[in-house]
Amino acid sequence: MRYLILCITLTLALPSCTIQLQNQLNTQKEHIAAIEKELMRARKNQANHSSEIDQIKRELQFVKGSIEENSHLTQQTVLELKSKIEDLSFSANQTRDTISSLQKQPGGNTKKEPQANPVSNIKPKQNKYDEAYALYKKGNYSEARKLFEDFSKTYPKDQLTDNAIYWIGNCYFKEKKHEKAISVFEDLINKFPESNKAPDSHYVQALAFLELNEPLTAKIILETLIQNFPSSKAASMAKTKQLQLK
C-alpha cells in the first residue's frame, strides 16, 4: 500500500519537476546565448580597433616621412642661401677693392673718362667661378661641376678654391653620386680644415652616408661636426638631424 502511494506521489510530482528543470535549462541557454552575442560584439569591436590602430600607424609614418623630407629640403636650402650670401659678400669686396685701386691711380681726380664695361675689370677667375655657380643655381650640376673642377685645378691656392671644392661635392650629391660626394668633402676637410665650408661639408657628407643607408657613420660625422664647430649653423642642423635619427 505504501509503495502504491509512493508511486502515485512520484507520478504526480514528476511533471512539475520536469517543467522546472526545462525552465532552468532554457534560462541557462538564453544566458549562454547572451554571453556569446556579447563576445561576438567584443571581438568585432576589437577587430575594428585593431584596424583603426593600423590606419593611425600608417598615417603617422606618412607624416613622419613628410616631416623628415621637408626638414632635409629646408636644411639644404639654408646651406645654399648661406653660401650664396658668402659669395655675394666676396664679390662686393672684390668690387670695392677694384674701385679703391682705380681711385689711387694717377689722375684719379681728373676728368672722368667714359666708363669701360665693368665686366672687363673683373678677373678671369672670378668670371669662371661666377659662371659655375650660376649653372649650379640653374640645376645644371654636371656642367657646373666641370667648371668648379677646372677652377680648383687652375687656382689651387685661391681664396675661392675651398668654395669651389665644396660646390663640386654638392654637385655630386645632387647628381646622387653619393660616394664621390663623400670623397670630395673629405678632401676639402683635410686640405682646408679652417675653411668656412668645413662645417657644411661635414653636414652634407653625413647626408650622403644616410642616402647610402649607413646611419651609424652619419651619426659619427654629425657628432664630429658638433664638437669641432659648435657655434656653426651646420652644427645646429646636425643636432636636429640627430634627433630625427634616434
mmCIF file of C-alpha atoms in Angstrom:
data_model
loop_
_atom_site.group_PDB
_atom_site.id
_atom_site.type_symbol
_atom_site.label_atom_id
_atom_site.label_comp_id
_atom_site.label_asym_id
_atom_site.label_seq_id
_atom_site.Cartn_x
_atom_site.Cartn_y
_atom_site.Cartn_z
ATOM 1 C CA MET A 1 0.000 0.000 0.000
ATOM 2 C CA ARG A 2 2.809 2.395 0.909
ATOM 3 C CA TYR A 3 4.609 1.528 -2.295
ATOM 4 C CA LEU A 4 1.495 2.322 -4.278
ATOM 5 C CA ILE A 5 1.124 5.688 -2.548
ATOM 6 C CA LEU A 6 4.820 6.500 -3.245
ATOM 7 C CA CYS A 7 4.419 5.658 -6.913
ATOM 8 C CA ILE A 8 1.315 7.810 -7.164
ATOM 9 C CA THR A 9 3.127 10.701 -5.449
ATOM 10 C CA LEU A 10 6.146 10.436 -7.765
ATOM 11 C CA THR A 11 3.893 10.235 -10.787
ATOM 12 C CA LEU A 12 2.131 13.430 -9.779
ATOM 13 C CA ALA A 13 5.388 15.319 -8.871
ATOM 14 C CA LEU A 14 7.458 14.268 -11.915
ATOM 15 C CA PRO A 15 5.806 16.549 -14.493
ATOM 16 C CA SER A 16 6.245 19.538 -12.196
ATOM 17 C CA CYS A 17 9.957 18.792 -11.713
ATOM 18 C CA THR A 18 10.423 18.247 -15.425
ATOM 19 C CA ILE A 19 8.861 21.604 -16.242
ATOM 20 C CA GLN A 20 11.005 23.348 -13.636
ATOM 21 C CA LEU A 21 14.173 21.739 -14.977
ATOM 22 C CA GLN A 22 13.187 22.641 -18.536
ATOM 23 C CA ASN A 23 12.651 26.265 -17.500
ATOM 24 C CA GLN A 24 16.047 26.367 -15.811
ATOM 25 C CA LEU A 25 17.633 24.838 -18.912
ATOM 26 C CA ASN A 26 16.003 27.433 -21.159
ATOM 27 C CA THR A 27 17.163 30.207 -18.857
ATOM 28 C CA GLN A 28 20.746 28.891 -18.997
ATOM 29 C CA LYS A 29 20.551 28.658 -22.803
ATOM 30 C CA GLU A 30 19.357 32.263 -23.027
ATOM 31 C CA HIS A 31 22.143 33.351 -20.705
ATOM 32 C CA ILE A 32 24.736 31.492 -22.775
ATOM 33 C CA ALA A 33 23.331 32.985 -25.994
ATOM 34 C CA ALA A 34 23.562 36.471 -24.485
ATOM 35 C CA ILE A 35 27.177 35.858 -23.465
ATOM 36 C CA GLU A 36 28.047 34.553 -26.945
ATOM 37 C CA LYS A 37 26.404 37.601 -28.514
ATOM 38 C CA GLU A 38 28.365 39.931 -26.242
ATOM 39 C CA LEU A 39 31.561 38.022 -27.029
ATOM 40 C CA MET A 40 30.962 38.363 -30.770
ATOM 41 C CA ARG A 41 30.356 42.073 -30.394
ATOM 42 C CA ALA A 42 33.547 42.442 -28.317
ATOM 43 C CA ARG A 43 35.539 40.568 -30.967
ATOM 44 C CA LYS A 44 34.086 42.745 -33.689
ATOM 45 C CA ASN A 45 34.954 45.914 -31.752
ATOM 46 C CA GLN A 46 38.452 44.587 -31.156
ATOM 47 C CA ALA A 47 38.897 43.960 -34.877
ATOM 48 C CA ASN A 48 37.657 47.465 -35.661
ATOM 49 C CA HIS A 49 40.000 48.977 -33.088
ATOM 50 C CA SER A 50 42.911 46.969 -34.480
ATOM 51 C CA SER A 51 42.123 48.222 -37.973
ATOM 52 C CA GLU A 52 41.908 51.805 -36.712
ATOM 53 C CA ILE A 53 45.225 51.477 -34.896
ATOM 54 C CA ASP A 54 46.891 50.130 -38.059
ATOM 55 C CA GLN A 55 45.485 53.059 -40.037
ATOM 56 C CA ILE A 56 46.727 55.528 -37.452
ATOM 57 C CA LYS A 57 50.181 53.946 -37.564
ATOM 58 C CA ARG A 58 50.279 54.250 -41.357
ATOM 59 C CA GLU A 59 49.216 57.891 -41.179
ATOM 60 C CA LEU A 60 51.834 58.644 -38.517
ATOM 61 C CA GLN A 61 54.526 57.005 -40.635
ATOM 62 C CA PHE A 62 53.465 59.067 -43.642
ATOM 63 C CA VAL A 63 53.513 62.296 -41.611
ATOM 64 C CA LYS A 64 56.920 61.429 -40.149
ATOM 65 C CA GLY A 65 58.304 60.764 -43.609
ATOM 66 C CA SER A 66 56.924 64.074 -44.879
ATOM 67 C CA ILE A 67 58.431 65.950 -41.931
ATOM 68 C CA GLU A 68 61.849 64.379 -42.472
ATOM 69 C CA GLU A 69 61.758 65.113 -46.190
ATOM 70 C CA ASN A 70 60.730 68.738 -45.637
ATOM 71 C CA SER A 71 63.357 69.109 -42.927
ATOM 72 C CA HIS A 72 66.021 67.781 -45.289
ATOM 73 C CA LEU A 73 64.949 70.190 -48.060
ATOM 74 C CA THR A 74 64.842 73.140 -45.653
ATOM 75 C CA GLN A 75 68.321 72.421 -44.334
ATOM 76 C CA GLN A 76 69.699 72.112 -47.845
ATOM 77 C CA THR A 77 68.091 75.440 -48.768
ATOM 78 C CA VAL A 78 69.658 77.113 -45.734
ATOM 79 C CA LEU A 79 73.085 75.851 -46.770
ATOM 80 C CA GLU A 80 72.628 77.115 -50.313
ATOM 81 C CA LEU A 81 71.398 80.526 -49.157
ATOM 82 C CA LYS A 82 74.284 80.818 -46.732
ATOM 83 C CA SER A 83 76.792 80.036 -49.475
ATOM 84 C CA LYS A 84 75.147 82.492 -51.842
ATOM 85 C CA ILE A 85 75.357 85.269 -49.251
ATOM 86 C CA GLU A 86 79.030 84.499 -48.687
ATOM 87 C CA ASP A 87 79.721 84.565 -52.433
ATOM 88 C CA LEU A 88 77.877 87.865 -52.859
ATOM 89 C CA SER A 89 79.839 89.326 -49.969
ATOM 90 C CA PHE A 90 83.098 88.236 -51.576
ATOM 91 C CA SER A 91 82.076 89.741 -54.931
ATOM 92 C CA ALA A 92 81.210 93.026 -53.197
ATOM 93 C CA ASN A 93 84.622 93.108 -51.510
ATOM 94 C CA GLN A 94 86.334 92.419 -54.829
ATOM 95 C CA THR A 95 84.456 95.263 -56.497
ATOM 96 C CA ARG A 96 85.241 97.639 -53.637
ATOM 97 C CA ASP A 97 88.955 96.769 -53.851
ATOM 98 C CA THR A 98 88.938 97.366 -57.602
ATOM 99 C CA ILE A 99 87.320 100.781 -57.179
ATOM 100 C CA SER A 100 89.783 101.699 -54.433
ATOM 101 C CA SER A 101 92.719 100.691 -56.645
ATOM 102 C CA LEU A 102 91.445 102.802 -59.547
ATOM 103 C CA GLN A 103 90.975 105.823 -57.315
ATOM 104 C CA LYS A 104 94.609 105.627 -56.153
ATOM 105 C CA GLN A 105 95.974 105.687 -59.706
ATOM 106 C CA PRO A 106 97.496 108.969 -61.011
ATOM 107 C CA GLY A 107 94.909 111.274 -62.445
ATOM 108 C CA GLY A 108 92.229 109.642 -60.376
ATOM 109 C CA ASN A 109 90.733 113.064 -59.561
ATOM 110 C CA THR A 110 90.958 114.466 -63.127
ATOM 111 C CA LYS A 111 88.137 114.500 -65.604
ATOM 112 C CA LYS A 112 86.431 111.145 -65.718
ATOM 113 C CA GLU A 113 86.854 109.083 -68.841
ATOM 114 C CA PRO A 114 83.878 107.153 -70.210
ATOM 115 C CA GLN A 115 83.465 104.069 -68.088
ATOM 116 C CA ALA A 116 84.541 100.800 -69.632
ATOM 117 C CA ASN A 117 82.415 97.733 -69.469
ATOM 118 C CA PRO A 118 82.515 96.664 -65.754
ATOM 119 C CA VAL A 119 82.958 93.047 -66.779
ATOM 120 C CA SER A 120 86.371 93.869 -68.244
ATOM 121 C CA ASN A 121 87.637 94.875 -64.793
ATOM 122 C CA ILE A 122 86.737 91.546 -63.196
ATOM 123 C CA LYS A 123 89.443 88.915 -63.032
ATOM 124 C CA PRO A 124 89.010 85.858 -65.283
ATOM 125 C CA LYS A 125 88.970 83.525 -62.298
ATOM 126 C CA GLN A 126 86.021 85.389 -60.774
ATOM 127 C CA ASN A 127 84.194 85.102 -64.086
ATOM 128 C CA LYS A 128 84.814 81.361 -64.147
ATOM 129 C CA TYR A 129 83.652 80.906 -60.559
ATOM 130 C CA ASP A 130 80.521 83.012 -61.084
ATOM 131 C CA GLU A 131 79.676 81.116 -64.270
ATOM 132 C CA ALA A 132 79.980 77.796 -62.475
ATOM 133 C CA TYR A 133 77.846 78.973 -59.573
ATOM 134 C CA ALA A 134 75.167 80.311 -61.950
ATOM 135 C CA LEU A 135 74.977 76.896 -63.626
ATOM 136 C CA TYR A 136 74.623 75.249 -60.215
ATOM 137 C CA LYS A 137 71.731 77.527 -59.282
ATOM 138 C CA LYS A 138 70.018 76.646 -62.565
ATOM 139 C CA GLY A 139 70.288 72.952 -61.695
ATOM 140 C CA ASN A 140 72.868 72.165 -64.386
ATOM 141 C CA TYR A 141 75.001 70.249 -61.898
ATOM 142 C CA SER A 142 77.143 68.323 -64.386
ATOM 143 C CA GLU A 143 78.350 71.442 -66.253
ATOM 144 C CA ALA A 144 78.715 73.411 -63.022
ATOM 145 C CA ARG A 145 80.852 70.645 -61.538
ATOM 146 C CA LYS A 146 83.188 70.651 -64.550
ATOM 147 C CA LEU A 147 83.732 74.401 -64.258
ATOM 148 C CA PHE A 148 84.310 74.214 -60.492
ATOM 149 C CA GLU A 149 86.796 71.374 -61.044
ATOM 150 C CA ASP A 150 88.615 73.418 -63.684
ATOM 151 C CA PHE A 151 88.680 76.403 -61.320
ATOM 152 C CA SER A 152 90.132 74.399 -58.415
ATOM 153 C CA LYS A 153 92.849 72.929 -60.656
ATOM 154 C CA THR A 154 93.716 76.275 -62.277
ATOM 155 C CA TYR A 155 93.743 78.205 -58.990
ATOM 156 C CA PRO A 156 94.645 75.612 -56.298
ATOM 157 C CA LYS A 157 95.629 78.279 -53.734
ATOM 158 C CA ASP A 158 92.983 80.905 -54.403
ATOM 159 C CA GLN A 159 90.713 82.072 -51.587
ATOM 160 C CA LEU A 160 87.741 80.673 -53.510
ATOM 161 C CA THR A 161 89.251 77.235 -54.078
ATOM 162 C CA ASP A 162 87.712 75.686 -50.958
ATOM 163 C CA ASN A 163 84.327 77.092 -52.007
ATOM 164 C CA ALA A 164 84.747 75.572 -55.458
ATOM 165 C CA ILE A 165 85.564 72.151 -53.981
ATOM 166 C CA TYR A 166 82.536 72.415 -51.688
ATOM 167 C CA TRP A 167 80.258 73.030 -54.669
ATOM 168 C CA ILE A 168 81.843 70.118 -56.532
ATOM 169 C CA GLY A 169 80.763 67.893 -53.646
ATOM 170 C CA ASN A 170 77.275 69.378 -53.719
ATOM 171 C CA CYS A 171 77.022 68.780 -57.461
ATOM 172 C CA TYR A 172 77.853 65.109 -56.937
ATOM 173 C CA PHE A 173 75.297 64.951 -54.122
ATOM 174 C CA LYS A 174 72.600 66.481 -56.336
ATOM 175 C CA GLU A 175 73.500 64.010 -59.070
ATOM 176 C CA LYS A 176 73.019 61.215 -56.490
ATOM 177 C CA LYS A 177 76.665 60.193 -56.821
ATOM 178 C CA HIS A 178 76.944 59.984 -53.070
ATOM 179 C CA GLU A 179 80.224 58.086 -52.780
ATOM 180 C CA LYS A 180 82.001 60.675 -54.949
ATOM 181 C CA ALA A 181 80.416 63.475 -52.931
ATOM 182 C CA ILE A 182 81.728 61.927 -49.709
ATOM 183 C CA SER A 183 85.234 61.695 -51.186
ATOM 184 C CA VAL A 184 85.220 65.348 -52.314
ATOM 185 C CA PHE A 185 84.030 66.611 -48.919
ATOM 186 C CA GLU A 186 86.687 64.518 -47.189
ATOM 187 C CA ASP A 187 89.329 66.082 -49.445
ATOM 188 C CA LEU A 188 88.086 69.587 -48.589
ATOM 189 C CA ILE A 189 88.054 68.874 -44.837
ATOM 190 C CA ASN A 190 91.622 67.542 -44.959
ATOM 191 C CA LYS A 191 93.065 70.296 -47.157
ATOM 192 C CA PHE A 192 91.115 73.216 -45.673
ATOM 193 C CA PRO A 193 90.288 72.327 -42.049
ATOM 194 C CA GLU A 194 89.772 76.022 -41.164
ATOM 195 C CA SER A 195 87.568 76.759 -44.179
ATOM 196 C CA ASN A 196 84.166 78.297 -43.571
ATOM 197 C CA LYS A 197 82.883 75.450 -45.753
ATOM 198 C CA ALA A 198 84.270 72.738 -43.470
ATOM 199 C CA PRO A 199 81.174 72.576 -41.178
ATOM 200 C CA ASP A 200 78.794 72.430 -44.136
ATOM 201 C CA SER A 201 80.995 69.791 -45.765
ATOM 202 C CA HIS A 202 80.649 67.580 -42.681
ATOM 203 C CA TYR A 203 76.881 68.009 -42.734
ATOM 204 C CA VAL A 204 76.296 67.203 -46.418
ATOM 205 C CA GLN A 205 78.765 64.323 -46.102
ATOM 206 C CA ALA A 206 76.592 62.894 -43.311
ATOM 207 C CA LEU A 207 73.513 63.277 -45.534
ATOM 208 C CA ALA A 208 75.327 61.358 -48.270
ATOM 209 C CA PHE A 209 76.035 58.470 -45.876
ATOM 210 C CA LEU A 210 72.354 58.429 -44.923
ATOM 211 C CA GLU A 211 71.474 58.125 -48.602
ATOM 212 C CA LEU A 212 73.820 55.118 -48.747
ATOM 213 C CA ASN A 213 71.930 53.608 -45.790
ATOM 214 C CA GLU A 214 74.854 53.985 -43.386
ATOM 215 C CA PRO A 215 73.252 55.810 -40.437
ATOM 216 C CA LEU A 216 75.970 54.861 -37.943
ATOM 217 C CA THR A 217 78.689 56.587 -39.988
ATOM 218 C CA ALA A 218 76.391 59.573 -40.493
ATOM 219 C CA LYS A 219 75.855 59.872 -36.734
ATOM 220 C CA ILE A 220 79.616 59.839 -36.101
ATOM 221 C CA ILE A 221 80.156 62.627 -38.648
ATOM 222 C CA LEU A 222 77.327 64.715 -37.172
ATOM 223 C CA GLU A 223 78.828 64.329 -33.699
ATOM 224 C CA THR A 224 82.261 65.351 -35.036
ATOM 225 C CA LEU A 225 80.705 68.411 -36.646
ATOM 226 C CA ILE A 226 79.003 69.458 -33.399
ATOM 227 C CA GLN A 227 82.200 69.040 -31.385
ATOM 228 C CA ASN A 228 84.542 70.791 -33.836
ATOM 229 C CA PHE A 229 82.221 73.601 -34.947
ATOM 230 C CA PRO A 230 79.732 74.041 -32.059
ATOM 231 C CA SER A 231 78.691 77.595 -32.960
ATOM 232 C CA SER A 232 78.144 76.986 -36.685
ATOM 233 C CA LYS A 233 74.773 76.884 -38.390
ATOM 234 C CA ALA A 234 75.659 73.421 -39.684
ATOM 235 C CA ALA A 235 76.101 72.210 -36.074
ATOM 236 C CA SER A 236 72.596 73.414 -35.248
ATOM 237 C CA MET A 237 71.203 71.478 -38.207
ATOM 238 C CA ALA A 238 73.264 68.464 -37.156
ATOM 239 C CA LYS A 239 71.598 68.459 -33.729
ATOM 240 C CA THR A 240 68.178 68.483 -35.383
ATOM 241 C CA LYS A 241 69.181 65.622 -37.657
ATOM 242 C CA GLN A 242 70.463 63.624 -34.663
ATOM 243 C CA LEU A 243 67.040 63.857 -33.021
ATOM 244 C CA GLN A 244 65.438 62.537 -36.207
ATOM 245 C CA LEU A 245 67.813 59.560 -36.293
ATOM 246 C CA LYS A 246 67.041 58.394 -32.737
#
